[in-house]
Coordinates of C-alpha atoms in Angstrom, one line a residue:
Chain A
X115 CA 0.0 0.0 0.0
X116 CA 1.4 3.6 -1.1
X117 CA 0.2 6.4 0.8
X118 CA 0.1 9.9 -0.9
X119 CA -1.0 12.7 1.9
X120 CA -2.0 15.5 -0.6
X121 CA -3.7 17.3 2.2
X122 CA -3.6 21.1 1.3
X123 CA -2.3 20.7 -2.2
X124 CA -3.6 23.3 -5.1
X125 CA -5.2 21.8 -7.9
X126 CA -3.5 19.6 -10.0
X127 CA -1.4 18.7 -7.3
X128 CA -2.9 16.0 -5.7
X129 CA -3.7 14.0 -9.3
X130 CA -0.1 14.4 -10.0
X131 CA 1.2 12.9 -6.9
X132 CA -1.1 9.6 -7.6
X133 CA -0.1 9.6 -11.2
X134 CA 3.5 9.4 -9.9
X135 CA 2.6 7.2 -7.5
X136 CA 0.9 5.0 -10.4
X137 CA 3.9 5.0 -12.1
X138 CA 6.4 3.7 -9.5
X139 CA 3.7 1.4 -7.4
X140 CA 2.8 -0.3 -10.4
X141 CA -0.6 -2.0 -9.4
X142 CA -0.5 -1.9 -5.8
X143 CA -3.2 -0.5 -3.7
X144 CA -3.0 3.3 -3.3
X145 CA -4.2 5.4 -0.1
X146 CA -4.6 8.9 -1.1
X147 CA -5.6 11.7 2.1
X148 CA -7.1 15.1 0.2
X149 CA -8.6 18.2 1.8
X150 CA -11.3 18.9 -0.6
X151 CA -13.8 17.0 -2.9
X152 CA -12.4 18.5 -6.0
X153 CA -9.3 16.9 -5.2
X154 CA -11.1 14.0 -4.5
X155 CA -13.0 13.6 -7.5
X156 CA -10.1 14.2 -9.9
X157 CA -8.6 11.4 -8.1
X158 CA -11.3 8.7 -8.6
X159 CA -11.9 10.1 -12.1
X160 CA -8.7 9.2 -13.2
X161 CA -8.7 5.7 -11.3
X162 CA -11.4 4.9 -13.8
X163 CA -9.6 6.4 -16.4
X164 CA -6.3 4.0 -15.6
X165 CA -9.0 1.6 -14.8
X166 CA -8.5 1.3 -11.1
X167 CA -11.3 1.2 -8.5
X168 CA -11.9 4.1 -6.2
X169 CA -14.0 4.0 -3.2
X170 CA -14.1 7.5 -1.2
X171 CA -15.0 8.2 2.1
X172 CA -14.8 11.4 4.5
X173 CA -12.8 11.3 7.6
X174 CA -13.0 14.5 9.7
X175 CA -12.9 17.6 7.2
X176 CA -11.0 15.2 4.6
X177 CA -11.1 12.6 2.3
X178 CA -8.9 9.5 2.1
X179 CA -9.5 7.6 -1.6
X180 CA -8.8 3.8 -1.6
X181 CA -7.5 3.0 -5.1
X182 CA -7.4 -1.0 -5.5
Chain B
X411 CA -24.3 16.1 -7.0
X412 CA -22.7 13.0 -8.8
X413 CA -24.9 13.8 -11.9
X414 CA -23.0 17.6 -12.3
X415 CA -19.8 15.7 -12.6
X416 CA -20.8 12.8 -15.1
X417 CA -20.6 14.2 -18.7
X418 CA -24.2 15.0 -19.3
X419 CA -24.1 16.9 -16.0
X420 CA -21.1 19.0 -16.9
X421 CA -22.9 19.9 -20.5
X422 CA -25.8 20.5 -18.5
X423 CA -23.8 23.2 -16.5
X424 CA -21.9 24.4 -19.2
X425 CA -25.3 25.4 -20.9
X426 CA -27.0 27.0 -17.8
X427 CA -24.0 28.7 -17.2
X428 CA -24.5 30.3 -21.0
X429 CA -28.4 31.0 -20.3
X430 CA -27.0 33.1 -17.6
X431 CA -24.5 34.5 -19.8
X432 CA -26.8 35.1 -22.6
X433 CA -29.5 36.8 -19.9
X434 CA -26.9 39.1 -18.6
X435 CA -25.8 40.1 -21.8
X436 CA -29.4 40.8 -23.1
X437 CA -29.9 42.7 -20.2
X438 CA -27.3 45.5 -21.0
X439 CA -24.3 44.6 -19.8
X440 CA -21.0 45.6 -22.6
X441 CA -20.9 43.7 -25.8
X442 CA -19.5 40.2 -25.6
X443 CA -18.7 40.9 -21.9
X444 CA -21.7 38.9 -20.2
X445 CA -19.2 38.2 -17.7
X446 CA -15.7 38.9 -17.3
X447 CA -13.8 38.4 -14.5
X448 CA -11.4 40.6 -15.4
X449 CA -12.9 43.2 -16.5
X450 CA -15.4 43.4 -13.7
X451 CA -12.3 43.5 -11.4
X452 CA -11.1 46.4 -13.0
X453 CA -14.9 48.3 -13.5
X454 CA -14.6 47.6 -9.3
X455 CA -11.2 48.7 -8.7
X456 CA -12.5 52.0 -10.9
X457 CA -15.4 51.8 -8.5
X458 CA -13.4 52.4 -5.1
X459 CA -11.3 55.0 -7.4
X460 CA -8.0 52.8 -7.2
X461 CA -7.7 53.8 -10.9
X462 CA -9.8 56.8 -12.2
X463 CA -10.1 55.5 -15.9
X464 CA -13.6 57.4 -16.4
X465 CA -15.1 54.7 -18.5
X466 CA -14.3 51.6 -16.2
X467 CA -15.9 52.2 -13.2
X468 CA -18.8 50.1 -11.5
X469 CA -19.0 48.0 -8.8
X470 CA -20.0 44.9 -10.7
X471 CA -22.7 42.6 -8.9
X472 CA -21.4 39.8 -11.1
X473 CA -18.0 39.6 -8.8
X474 CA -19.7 39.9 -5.4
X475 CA -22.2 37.0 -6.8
X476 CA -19.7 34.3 -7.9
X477 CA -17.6 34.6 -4.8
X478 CA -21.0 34.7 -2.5
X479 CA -22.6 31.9 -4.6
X480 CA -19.6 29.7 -4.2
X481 CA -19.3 31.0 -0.3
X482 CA -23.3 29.8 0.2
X483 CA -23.2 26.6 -1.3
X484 CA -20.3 25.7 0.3
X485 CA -22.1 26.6 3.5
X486 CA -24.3 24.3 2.4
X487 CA -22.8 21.4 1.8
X488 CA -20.0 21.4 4.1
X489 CA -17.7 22.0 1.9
X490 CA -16.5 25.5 2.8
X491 CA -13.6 24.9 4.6
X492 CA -11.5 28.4 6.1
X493 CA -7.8 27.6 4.8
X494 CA -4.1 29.7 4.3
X495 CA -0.8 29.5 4.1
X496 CA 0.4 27.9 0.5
X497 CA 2.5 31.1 -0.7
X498 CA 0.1 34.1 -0.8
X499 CA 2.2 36.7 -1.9
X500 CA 3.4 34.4 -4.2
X501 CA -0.4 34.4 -5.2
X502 CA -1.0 37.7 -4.8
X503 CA 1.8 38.5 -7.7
X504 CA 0.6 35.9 -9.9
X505 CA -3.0 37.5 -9.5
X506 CA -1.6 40.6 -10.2
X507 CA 0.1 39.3 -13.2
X508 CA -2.4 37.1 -14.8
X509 CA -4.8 40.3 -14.5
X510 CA -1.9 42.3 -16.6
X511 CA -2.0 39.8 -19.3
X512 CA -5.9 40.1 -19.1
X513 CA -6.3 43.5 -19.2
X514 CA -4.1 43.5 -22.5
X515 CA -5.7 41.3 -24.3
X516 CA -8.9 42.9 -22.9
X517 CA -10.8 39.6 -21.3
X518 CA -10.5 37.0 -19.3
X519 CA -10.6 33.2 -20.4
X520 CA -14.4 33.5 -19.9
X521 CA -14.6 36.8 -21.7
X522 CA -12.2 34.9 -24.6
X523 CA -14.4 32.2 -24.6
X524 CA -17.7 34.7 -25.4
X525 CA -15.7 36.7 -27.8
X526 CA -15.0 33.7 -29.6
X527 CA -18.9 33.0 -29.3
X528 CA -18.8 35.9 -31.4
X529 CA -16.9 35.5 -34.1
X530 CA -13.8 38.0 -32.4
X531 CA -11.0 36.4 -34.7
X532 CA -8.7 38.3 -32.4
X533 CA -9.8 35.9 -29.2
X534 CA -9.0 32.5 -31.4
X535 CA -5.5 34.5 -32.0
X536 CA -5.2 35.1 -28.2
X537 CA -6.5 31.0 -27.3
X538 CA -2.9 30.4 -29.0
X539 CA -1.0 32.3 -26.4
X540 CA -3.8 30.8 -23.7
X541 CA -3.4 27.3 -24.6
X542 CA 1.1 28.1 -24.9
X543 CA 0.6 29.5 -21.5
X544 CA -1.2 26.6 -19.7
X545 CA 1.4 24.2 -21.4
X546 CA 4.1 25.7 -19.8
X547 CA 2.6 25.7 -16.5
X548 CA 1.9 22.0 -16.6
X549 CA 5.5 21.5 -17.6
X550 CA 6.9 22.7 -14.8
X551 CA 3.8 21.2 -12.8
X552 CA 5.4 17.8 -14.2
X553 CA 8.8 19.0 -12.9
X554 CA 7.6 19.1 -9.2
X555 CA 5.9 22.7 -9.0
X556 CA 4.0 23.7 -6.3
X557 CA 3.4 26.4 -3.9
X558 CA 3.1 24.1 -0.6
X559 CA 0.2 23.2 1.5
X560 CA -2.5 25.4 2.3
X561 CA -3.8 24.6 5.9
X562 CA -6.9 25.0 8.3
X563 CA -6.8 28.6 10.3
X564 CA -9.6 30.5 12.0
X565 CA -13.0 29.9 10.5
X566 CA -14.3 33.1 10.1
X567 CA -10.8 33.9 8.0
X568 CA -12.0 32.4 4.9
X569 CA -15.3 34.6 5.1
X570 CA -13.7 37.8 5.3
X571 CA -13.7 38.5 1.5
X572 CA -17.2 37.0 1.2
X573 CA -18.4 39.5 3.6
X574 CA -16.3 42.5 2.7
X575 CA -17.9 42.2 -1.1
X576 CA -21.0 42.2 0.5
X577 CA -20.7 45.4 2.4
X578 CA -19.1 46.7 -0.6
X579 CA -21.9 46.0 -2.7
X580 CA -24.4 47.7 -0.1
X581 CA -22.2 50.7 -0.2
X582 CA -22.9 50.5 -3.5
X583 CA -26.5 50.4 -4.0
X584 CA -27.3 52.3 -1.1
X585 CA -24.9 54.9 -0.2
X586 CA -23.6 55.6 -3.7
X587 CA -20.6 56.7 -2.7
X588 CA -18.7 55.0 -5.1
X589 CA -17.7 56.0 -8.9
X590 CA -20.3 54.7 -11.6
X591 CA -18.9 55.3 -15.3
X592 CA -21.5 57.8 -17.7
X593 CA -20.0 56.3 -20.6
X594 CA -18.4 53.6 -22.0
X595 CA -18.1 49.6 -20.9
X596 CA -18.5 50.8 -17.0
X597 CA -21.7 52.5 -17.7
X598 CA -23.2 49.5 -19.7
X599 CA -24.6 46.9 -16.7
X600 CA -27.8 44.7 -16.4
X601 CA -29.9 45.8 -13.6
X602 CA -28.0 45.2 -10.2
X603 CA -30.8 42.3 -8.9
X604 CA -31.0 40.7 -12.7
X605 CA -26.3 40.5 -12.3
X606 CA -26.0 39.7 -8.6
X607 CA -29.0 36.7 -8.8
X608 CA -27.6 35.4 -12.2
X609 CA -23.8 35.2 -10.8
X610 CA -25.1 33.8 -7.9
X611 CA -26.4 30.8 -9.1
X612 CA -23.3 30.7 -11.4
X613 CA -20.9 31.1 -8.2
X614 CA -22.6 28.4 -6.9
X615 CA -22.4 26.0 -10.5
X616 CA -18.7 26.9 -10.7
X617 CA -18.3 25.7 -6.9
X618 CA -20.0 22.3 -7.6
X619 CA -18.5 21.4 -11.2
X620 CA -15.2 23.1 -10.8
X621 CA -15.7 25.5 -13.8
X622 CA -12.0 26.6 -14.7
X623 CA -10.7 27.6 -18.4
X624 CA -6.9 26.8 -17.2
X625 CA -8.3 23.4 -15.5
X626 CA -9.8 22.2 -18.6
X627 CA -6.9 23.0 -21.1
X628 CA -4.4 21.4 -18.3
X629 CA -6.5 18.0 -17.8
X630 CA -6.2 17.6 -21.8
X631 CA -2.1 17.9 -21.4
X632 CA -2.1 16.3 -17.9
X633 CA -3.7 13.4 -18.8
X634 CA -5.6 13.3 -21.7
X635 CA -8.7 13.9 -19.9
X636 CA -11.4 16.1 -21.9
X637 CA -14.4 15.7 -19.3
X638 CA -13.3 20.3 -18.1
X639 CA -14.3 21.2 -21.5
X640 CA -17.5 20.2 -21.7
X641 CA -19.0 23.2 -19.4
X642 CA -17.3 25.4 -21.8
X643 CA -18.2 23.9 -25.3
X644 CA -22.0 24.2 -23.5
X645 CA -21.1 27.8 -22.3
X646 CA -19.7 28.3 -26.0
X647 CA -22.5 26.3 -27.7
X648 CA -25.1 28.8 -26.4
X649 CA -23.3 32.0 -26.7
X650 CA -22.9 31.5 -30.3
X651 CA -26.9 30.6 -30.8
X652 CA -27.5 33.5 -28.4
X653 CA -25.1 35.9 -30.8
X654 CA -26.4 34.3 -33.9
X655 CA -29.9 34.9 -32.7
X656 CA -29.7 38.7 -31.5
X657 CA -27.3 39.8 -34.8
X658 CA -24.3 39.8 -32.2
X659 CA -22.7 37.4 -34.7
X660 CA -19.6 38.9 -36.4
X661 CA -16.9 37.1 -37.9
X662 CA -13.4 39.2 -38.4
X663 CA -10.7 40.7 -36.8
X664 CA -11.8 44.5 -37.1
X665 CA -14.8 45.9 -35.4
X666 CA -15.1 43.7 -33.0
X667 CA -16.5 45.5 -29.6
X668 CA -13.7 45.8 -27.0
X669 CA -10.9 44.2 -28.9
X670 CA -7.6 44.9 -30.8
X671 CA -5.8 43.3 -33.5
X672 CA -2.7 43.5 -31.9
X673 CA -1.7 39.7 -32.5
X674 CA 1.5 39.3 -31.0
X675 CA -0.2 40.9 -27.5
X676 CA -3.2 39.3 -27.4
X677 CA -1.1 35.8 -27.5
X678 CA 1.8 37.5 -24.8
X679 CA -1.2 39.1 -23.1
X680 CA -3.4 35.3 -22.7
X681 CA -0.1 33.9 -22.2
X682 CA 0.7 35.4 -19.0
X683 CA -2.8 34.4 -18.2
X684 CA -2.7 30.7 -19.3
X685 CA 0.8 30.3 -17.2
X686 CA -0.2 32.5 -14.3
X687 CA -3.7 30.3 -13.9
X688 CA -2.3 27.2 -14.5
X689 CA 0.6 28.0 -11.5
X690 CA -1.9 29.4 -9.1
X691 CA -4.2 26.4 -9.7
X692 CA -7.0 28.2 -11.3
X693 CA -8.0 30.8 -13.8
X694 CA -9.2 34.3 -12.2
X695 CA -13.0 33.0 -12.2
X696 CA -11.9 29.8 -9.9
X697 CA -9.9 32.2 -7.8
X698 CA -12.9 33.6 -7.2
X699 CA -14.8 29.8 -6.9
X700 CA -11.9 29.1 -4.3
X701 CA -11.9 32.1 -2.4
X702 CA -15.7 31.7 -1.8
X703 CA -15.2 28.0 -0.4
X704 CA -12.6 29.5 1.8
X705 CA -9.4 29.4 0.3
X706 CA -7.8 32.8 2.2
X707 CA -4.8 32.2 -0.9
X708 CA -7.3 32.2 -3.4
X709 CA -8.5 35.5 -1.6
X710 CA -5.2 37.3 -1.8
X711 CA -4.7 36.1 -5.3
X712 CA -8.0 38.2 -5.7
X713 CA -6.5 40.7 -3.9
X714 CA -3.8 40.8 -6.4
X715 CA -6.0 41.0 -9.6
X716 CA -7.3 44.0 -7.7
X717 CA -3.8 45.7 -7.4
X718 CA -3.2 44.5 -10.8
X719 CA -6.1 46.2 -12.8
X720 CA -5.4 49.7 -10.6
X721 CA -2.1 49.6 -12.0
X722 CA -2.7 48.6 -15.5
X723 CA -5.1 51.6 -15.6
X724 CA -3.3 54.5 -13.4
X725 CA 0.1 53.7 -15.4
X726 CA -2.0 53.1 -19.2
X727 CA -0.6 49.9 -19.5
X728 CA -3.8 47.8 -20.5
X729 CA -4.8 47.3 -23.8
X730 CA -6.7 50.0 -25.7
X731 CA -9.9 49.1 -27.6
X732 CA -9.7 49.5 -31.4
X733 CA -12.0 52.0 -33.4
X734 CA -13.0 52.9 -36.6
X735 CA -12.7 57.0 -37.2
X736 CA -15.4 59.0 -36.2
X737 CA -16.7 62.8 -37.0
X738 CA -14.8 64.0 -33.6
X739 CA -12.1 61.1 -33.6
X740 CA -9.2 59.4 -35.8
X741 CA -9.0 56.0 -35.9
X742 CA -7.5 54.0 -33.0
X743 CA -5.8 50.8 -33.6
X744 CA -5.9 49.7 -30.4
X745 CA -3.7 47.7 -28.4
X746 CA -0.9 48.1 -25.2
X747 CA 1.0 51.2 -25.0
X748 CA 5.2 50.5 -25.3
X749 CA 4.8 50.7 -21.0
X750 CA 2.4 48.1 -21.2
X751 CA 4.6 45.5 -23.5
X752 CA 7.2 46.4 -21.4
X753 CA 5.6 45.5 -17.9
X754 CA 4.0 42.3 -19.4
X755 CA 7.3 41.0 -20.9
X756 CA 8.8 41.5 -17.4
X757 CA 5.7 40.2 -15.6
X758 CA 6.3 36.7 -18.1
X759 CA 10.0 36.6 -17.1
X760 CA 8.8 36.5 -13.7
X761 CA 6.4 33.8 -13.8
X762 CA 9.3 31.9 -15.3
X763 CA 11.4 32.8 -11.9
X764 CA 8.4 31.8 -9.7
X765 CA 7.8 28.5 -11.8
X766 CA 11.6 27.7 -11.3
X767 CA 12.2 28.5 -7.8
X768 CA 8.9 26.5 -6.8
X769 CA 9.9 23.0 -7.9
X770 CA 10.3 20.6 -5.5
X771 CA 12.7 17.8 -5.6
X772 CA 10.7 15.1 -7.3
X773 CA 12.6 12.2 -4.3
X774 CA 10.4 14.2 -2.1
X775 CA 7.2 14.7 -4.1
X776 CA 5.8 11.4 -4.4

């Protein structure tokens, strides 16, 4: 499992950073924290994209994304 | 809300978003600037007499709407969330700079977008420099870019600039104490109730779909995602039925209401603002989305554009409109001054600086 915080980040940031993490993790599971549900709707639009699944939930004020 | 971020939901948006441009345009405010955030900054900075341009000054409705709309929803839905602290005076310069490159080519994406609704050849020229500038913003992006982490503060910080439009705006209507132009684009508005409604239910759109012109050109270079552009090829879609419809519909470079030909600066001017957008994470209307939700960086970035506009009018370095010669007046051709290609050639060598100091060791990044 690769966990990505990109709490805070400005938009593109946080798609970036699981892009990258894509790239170097292959296909293992990634845990993405975000602090904002643009942030986390770019994320699981581009797991289906890469075909990955994405289930979202809200912790506190943010949003960790499990990308299997 | 997950049907306002499936295609048809983005279309959807895009298209309401272009009724409301189409109603505020039919209801008197300039030609092909239904909305323009950067012009409406300016027409407010006029307002409050930070520039005294005489034919720029209003306190536009339109502004205090998207960035109340966005602020209300947000209420709403628990998403507004009082943040700071990712660079803002880095922000605040790349607000002032992006609102220089706007103010040269006279528009904002949205008000290139609606010129090129119109058939303003001189707005396709300037996408060139808009669509240049957002590519070299997600280069460095791809390099490691970025301005750090915003984080939580004081809740009632993120409301301040909600609240102080607000006032402003009451100031406005009731106490008439600011400048309102007799002529010219500052004295051409829809009624205030007709602007502030229409931009509030655009604020709060732009809020839920994430309406940005830099956002949608960057997802295409990012990652070959096209799902941004639908809101604007709906936005576009109906502007051009809307201009075909009313006669509005003008194809050529000469003529065109609030425009010069002046290629090479409408590409430098939409430059700055493609680059400047795409490294402050947002074009100047999802500054404004931001800064509703909260965002006290998107808020300074505001600021900026504020600052910007005063000085691209006190110091004539915004563009000049092109006209045709008159009884009482010799044809203008319209464009920057030599101050004004100065300043924005500096201002692009900047965003270069700022673009190159930012980026973060990739090791560390990911």
């Amino acid at each position: 499992m690769i966990e990505v915080d990109a709490r805070g980040l400005s938009c593109p940031e946080p798609v970036i950073l699981t892009m990258n993490a894509m790239k170097k993790g292959g296909s293992e599971p990634i845990k993405v924290t975000v602090s904002n549900t643009v942030a986390r709707d770019n994320i699981c639009s581009l797991a289906k994209k890469r075909k990955r699944t994405a289930t979202a939930q809200r912790v506190g004020d943010d949003f960790v994304i499990e990308i299997a | 809300m997950d049907f306002l971020n499936s295609k048809k939901g983005l279309a959807l948006v895009g298209v309401l978003v272009g009724l409301g441009m189409a109603l505020l345009a039919f209801s008197g405010n300039p030609a092909n600037m239904a909305m323009c955030a950067a012009c409406f900054i300016r027409d407010m900075a006029g307002s409050m007499k930070l520039q005294t341009t005489e034919t720029v000054q209003y306190f536009r409705p339109e502004i205090v709407g998207l960035v109340v709309g966005s602020f209300l929803i947000a209420l709403a839905t628990r998403e507004y969330r009082s943040t700071a602290g990712s660079s803002p005076m880095t922000r605040f310069v790349l607000g002032f700079i992006m609102m220089i490159g706007a103010l040269i080519f006279l528009g904002c994406p949205l008000r290139m977008v609606l010129r090129m609704a119109a058939g303003d050849l001189n707005a396709w020229v300037g996408l060139i420099g808009f669509v240049l500038g957002v590519a070299t913003g997600t280069f460095f992006l791809k390099k490691g870019y970025s301005l750090g982490r915003e984080r939580d503060t004081n809740k009632t910080a993120g409301a301040v600039l909600p609240v102080l439009l607000i006032i402003g705006l009451c100031i406005s209507v009731f106490a008439g104490v600011f400048a309102v132009s007799q002529a010219g684009p500052g004295s051409k508005h829809a009624p205030v109730l007709i602007a502030l409604v229409t931009a509030l239910v655009i604020g709060a759109l732009a809020q839920k779909v994430r309406i940005c012109f830099a956002g949608s050109v960057r997802n295409i270079f990012l990652m070959r995602d096209f799902d941004l552009m639908l809101p604007i090829v709906g936005l576009f879609v109906v502007m051009v039925v809307f201009n075909l419809a009313t006669g509005g519909f003008k194809l050529s470079f000469d003529g065109q209401p609030i425009a010069h030909s002046q290629h090479l600066w409408n590409i430098l001017g939409l430059y700055a603002v493609g680059f400047g957008a795409t490294l402050a994470g947002g074009c100047p209307l999802r500054q404004m989305t931001l800064a509703g939700q909260g965002s006290c960086d998107a808020a300074v970035t505001f600021v900026g554009m504020l600052i910007g506009a005063a000085f691209a009018h006190n110091f004539g370095l915004a563009g000049a409109a092109a006209s045709a010669a008159t009884a009482e007046k010799a044809a203008v051709l319209g464009g920057p001054s030599v101050a004004g290609q100065i300043v924005l050639v500096c201002c692009i060598v900047v965003l270069f600086v700022i673009a190159i100091v930012n980026v973060r060791k990739q090791k560390n990044a990911a």
